[in-house]
PDB file of C-alpha atoms in Angstrom:
ATOM      1  CA  UNK J   3      -1.816 -16.891   0.875  1.00 82.00           C
ATOM      2  CA  UNK J   4      -1.175 -14.030   2.548  1.00 91.00           C
ATOM      3  CA  UNK J   5      -0.747 -15.439   6.043  1.00 91.00           C
ATOM      4  CA  UNK J   6       0.820 -13.123   8.691  1.00 88.00           C
ATOM      5  CA  UNK J   7       1.621 -10.469   6.127  1.00 96.00           C
ATOM      6  CA  UNK J   8       1.052  -7.203   7.654  1.00 97.00           C
ATOM      7  CA  UNK J   9      -0.083  -4.748   5.288  1.00 98.00           C
ATOM      8  CA  UNK J  10      -0.709  -0.731   5.867  1.00 99.00           C
ATOM      9  CA  UNK J  11      -3.620   0.046   3.953  1.00 99.00           C
ATOM     10  CA  UNK J  12      -3.786   3.948   3.168  1.00 99.00           C
ATOM     11  CA  UNK J  13      -7.202   4.733   2.075  1.00 98.00           C
ATOM     12  CA  UNK J  14      -9.507   7.596   2.970  1.00 97.00           C
ATOM     13  CA  UNK J  15     -12.968   5.953   1.242  1.00 96.00           C
ATOM     14  CA  UNK J  16     -14.396   3.903   3.701  1.00 97.00           C
ATOM     15  CA  UNK J  17     -16.090   1.696   1.164  1.00 97.00           C
ATOM     16  CA  UNK J  18     -12.691   1.036  -0.477  1.00 96.00           C
ATOM     17  CA  UNK J  19     -11.048   0.127   2.732  1.00 98.00           C
ATOM     18  CA  UNK J  20     -13.814  -2.357   3.612  1.00 98.00           C
ATOM     19  CA  UNK J  21     -13.569  -4.113   0.290  1.00 98.00           C
ATOM     20  CA  UNK J  22      -9.697  -3.884   0.737  1.00 98.00           C
ATOM     21  CA  UNK J  23      -9.743  -5.183   4.295  1.00 98.00           C
ATOM     22  CA  UNK J  24     -12.187  -7.875   3.436  1.00 98.00           C
ATOM     23  CA  UNK J  25     -10.059  -9.351   0.336  1.00 98.00           C
ATOM     24  CA  UNK J  26      -6.840  -9.091   2.382  1.00 98.00           C
ATOM     25  CA  UNK J  27      -8.312 -10.506   5.529  1.00 97.00           C
ATOM     26  CA  UNK J  28      -9.800 -13.524   3.629  1.00 96.00           C
ATOM     27  CA  UNK J  29      -6.327 -14.465   2.567  1.00 97.00           C
ATOM     28  CA  UNK J  30      -4.800 -14.261   6.003  1.00 96.00           C
ATOM     29  CA  UNK J  31      -3.240 -10.859   6.053  1.00 97.00           C
ATOM     30  CA  UNK J  32      -3.199  -8.400   8.943  1.00 97.00           C
ATOM     31  CA  UNK J  33      -4.029  -5.033   8.402  1.00 98.00           C
ATOM     32  CA  UNK J  34      -3.192  -1.577   9.819  1.00 98.00           C
ATOM     33  CA  UNK J  35      -5.390   1.479   8.345  1.00 99.00           C
ATOM     34  CA  UNK J  36      -4.229   5.015   7.719  1.00 99.00           C
ATOM     35  CA  UNK J  37      -7.102   7.295   6.474  1.00 98.00           C
ATOM     36  CA  UNK J  38      -4.559  10.146   5.472  1.00 98.00           C
ATOM     37  CA  UNK J  39      -1.050  10.591   4.525  1.00 98.00           C
ATOM     38  CA  UNK J  40      -0.289  12.119   8.092  1.00 98.00           C
ATOM     39  CA  UNK J  41      -1.864   9.161   9.610  1.00 98.00           C
ATOM     40  CA  UNK J  42       0.304   6.935   7.275  1.00 99.00           C
ATOM     41  CA  UNK J  43       3.382   8.510   8.189  1.00 99.00           C
ATOM     42  CA  UNK J  44       2.711   8.501  12.016  1.00 98.00           C
ATOM     43  CA  UNK J  45       1.453   4.665  11.686  1.00 98.00           C
ATOM     44  CA  UNK J  46       4.375   3.595   9.491  1.00 99.00           C
ATOM     45  CA  UNK J  47       6.930   5.586  12.103  1.00 98.00           C
ATOM     46  CA  UNK J  48       5.473   3.362  15.062  1.00 98.00           C
ATOM     47  CA  UNK J  49       5.030   0.025  13.181  1.00 97.00           C
ATOM     48  CA  UNK J  50       7.555  -0.005  10.320  1.00 97.00           C
ATOM     49  CA  UNK J  51       9.626  -3.027  11.484  1.00 96.00           C
ATOM     50  CA  UNK J  52       6.468  -5.362  11.441  1.00 96.00           C
ATOM     51  CA  UNK J  53       4.974  -3.835   8.089  1.00 97.00           C
ATOM     52  CA  UNK J  54       5.592  -6.079   4.913  1.00 96.00           C
ATOM     53  CA  UNK J  55       3.957  -3.856   2.379  1.00 98.00           C
ATOM     54  CA  UNK J  56       2.037  -0.685   1.867  1.00 98.00           C
ATOM     55  CA  UNK J  57      -1.066  -0.348  -0.213  1.00 98.00           C
ATOM     56  CA  UNK J  58      -1.372   3.376  -0.746  1.00 98.00           C
ATOM     57  CA  UNK J  59      -4.189   5.535  -2.243  1.00 97.00           C
ATOM     58  CA  UNK J  60      -2.685   8.452  -4.530  1.00 95.00           C
ATOM     59  CA  UNK J  61      -5.587  10.665  -4.123  1.00 94.00           C
ATOM     60  CA  UNK J  62      -5.526  11.522  -0.608  1.00 96.00           C
ATOM     61  CA  UNK J  63      -6.748  14.731   1.468  1.00 95.00           C
ATOM     62  CA  UNK J  64      -4.008  16.910   2.694  1.00 95.00           C
ATOM     63  CA  UNK J  65      -0.717  15.227   1.883  1.00 97.00           C
ATOM     64  CA  UNK J  66      -1.304  13.017  -1.378  1.00 97.00           C
ATOM     65  CA  UNK J  67       0.027   9.322  -2.009  1.00 98.00           C
ATOM     66  CA  UNK J  68       3.131  10.586  -4.086  1.00 98.00           C
ATOM     67  CA  UNK J  69       4.332  12.525  -0.982  1.00 98.00           C
ATOM     68  CA  UNK J  70       3.625  10.104   1.299  1.00 99.00           C
ATOM     69  CA  UNK J  71       5.071   7.251  -0.466  1.00 99.00           C
ATOM     70  CA  UNK J  72       8.548   9.201  -0.492  1.00 99.00           C
ATOM     71  CA  UNK J  73       8.162  10.065   3.088  1.00 99.00           C
ATOM     72  CA  UNK J  74       7.574   6.403   4.220  1.00 99.00           C
ATOM     73  CA  UNK J  75      10.765   5.328   2.156  1.00 99.00           C
ATOM     74  CA  UNK J  76      12.709   8.191   4.235  1.00 98.00           C
ATOM     75  CA  UNK J  77      11.734   6.034   7.296  1.00 98.00           C
ATOM     76  CA  UNK J  78      12.236   2.625   5.764  1.00 98.00           C
ATOM     77  CA  UNK J  79      12.681   0.936   2.235  1.00 97.00           C
ATOM     78  CA  UNK J  80       9.578  -1.093   2.143  1.00 97.00           C
ATOM     79  CA  UNK J  81       7.528  -2.185  -0.827  1.00 98.00           C
ATOM     80  CA  UNK J  82       4.812   0.210  -1.477  1.00 98.00           C
ATOM     81  CA  UNK J  83       1.979  -0.505  -4.356  1.00 98.00           C
ATOM     82  CA  UNK J  84       0.076   2.512  -5.658  1.00 98.00           C
ATOM     83  CA  UNK J  85      -3.737   2.517  -6.197  1.00 96.00           C
ATOM     84  CA  UNK J  86      -6.032   4.908  -7.634  1.00 86.00           C
ATOM     85  CA  UNK J  87      -9.148   5.494  -9.568  1.00 82.00           C
ATOM     86  CA  UNK J  88      -7.277   7.689 -11.999  1.00 73.00           C
ATOM     87  CA  UNK J  89      -5.209   5.363 -14.284  1.00 68.00           C
ATOM     88  CA  UNK J  90      -3.537   7.847 -16.081  1.00 76.00           C
ATOM     89  CA  UNK J  91      -0.124   7.195 -17.318  1.00 81.00           C
ATOM     90  CA  UNK J  92       1.030  10.608 -15.607  1.00 86.00           C
ATOM     91  CA  UNK J  93      -0.192   9.119 -12.238  1.00 88.00           C
ATOM     92  CA  UNK J  94       1.592   5.738 -12.849  1.00 90.00           C
ATOM     93  CA  UNK J  95       4.798   7.383 -13.861  1.00 92.00           C
ATOM     94  CA  UNK J  96       4.462   9.893 -10.835  1.00 94.00           C
ATOM     95  CA  UNK J  97       3.743   7.107  -8.667  1.00 96.00           C
ATOM     96  CA  UNK J  98       7.128   5.025  -9.687  1.00 96.00           C
ATOM     97  CA  UNK J  99       8.932   8.332  -9.566  1.00 97.00           C
ATOM     98  CA  UNK J 100       7.856   8.522  -5.945  1.00 98.00           C
ATOM     99  CA  UNK J 101       9.060   4.748  -5.447  1.00 98.00           C
ATOM    100  CA  UNK J 102       6.249   2.982  -5.552  1.00 98.00           C
ATOM    101  CA  UNK J 103       7.010  -0.769  -6.774  1.00 97.00           C
ATOM    102  CA  UNK J 104       3.794  -1.518  -8.440  1.00 97.00           C
ATOM    103  CA  UNK J 105       0.420   0.149  -9.542  1.00 95.00           C
ATOM    104  CA  UNK J 106      -3.258  -1.179  -9.260  1.00 96.00           C
ATOM    105  CA  UNK J 107      -6.153   0.701 -10.775  1.00 93.00           C
ATOM    106  CA  UNK J 108      -9.604   0.998  -9.147  1.00 91.00           C
ATOM    107  CA  UNK J 109     -11.691  -0.851  -9.080  1.00 92.00           C
ATOM    108  CA  UNK J 110      -9.123  -3.507  -8.167  1.00 95.00           C
ATOM    109  CA  UNK J 111     -10.091  -7.219  -8.717  1.00 97.00           C
ATOM    110  CA  UNK J 112      -9.449  -9.492  -5.563  1.00 97.00           C
ATOM    111  CA  UNK J 113      -7.195 -11.668  -8.011  1.00 97.00           C
ATOM    112  CA  UNK J 114      -5.015  -9.075  -9.133  1.00 97.00           C
ATOM    113  CA  UNK J 115      -4.547  -7.608  -5.399  1.00 97.00           C
ATOM    114  CA  UNK J 116      -3.486 -10.749  -4.182  1.00 97.00           C
ATOM    115  CA  UNK J 117      -1.049 -11.392  -7.037  1.00 96.00           C
ATOM    116  CA  UNK J 118       0.575  -8.207  -6.576  1.00 97.00           C
ATOM    117  CA  UNK J 119       0.851  -8.211  -3.121  1.00 96.00           C
ATOM    118  CA  UNK J 120       2.203 -12.035  -3.030  1.00 94.00           C
ATOM    119  CA  UNK J 121       4.847 -10.802  -5.961  1.00 93.00           C
ATOM    120  CA  UNK J 122       6.205  -8.127  -3.821  1.00 93.00           C
ATOM    121  CA  UNK J 123       5.867  -9.356  -0.444  1.00 84.00           C
ATOM    122  CA  UNK J 124       7.859 -12.416  -1.217  1.00 69.00           C
ATOM    123  CA  UNK J 125      10.465 -10.220  -2.550  1.00 67.00           C
ATOM    124  CA  UNK J 126      10.419  -8.064   0.347  1.00 64.00           C
ATOM    125  CA  UNK J 127      10.523 -11.038   3.013  1.00 56.00           C
ATOM    126  CA  UNK J 128      13.831 -12.379   0.830  1.00 46.00           C
ATOM    127  CA  UNK J 129      15.295  -9.253   1.352  1.00 56.00           C
ATOM    128  CA  UNK J 130      15.235  -9.492   5.175  1.00 50.00           C
ATOM    129  CA  UNK J 131      16.730 -12.674   5.465  1.00 44.00           C
TER     130      UNK J 131
END
């Protein structure tokens, strides 16, 4: 389903990352992992030409997901999907304002994750052509 998509997963919690990696890998995606905002900015700077989508945790140590999203979009316009355990409307609105194109609340169901990625990665793929 997600065959050959390259996804930057920004997630500081190991158990959450393991789950996301398992779901995405089982569906054919290639994963790049960043554990915090600074790591994400560095990874994205070096790999932006091959990254199809970013899955961004909002609550990160150091630079939060909102600020990280803004900085990544300054480097290159790429679909960024916010994910957080705190599903408050203000966080959702702040994520969209920062530049995220969608929002998933944890715990994330595998089906929902794949659907959202397919929806936005397909758009991004069409935009690249």
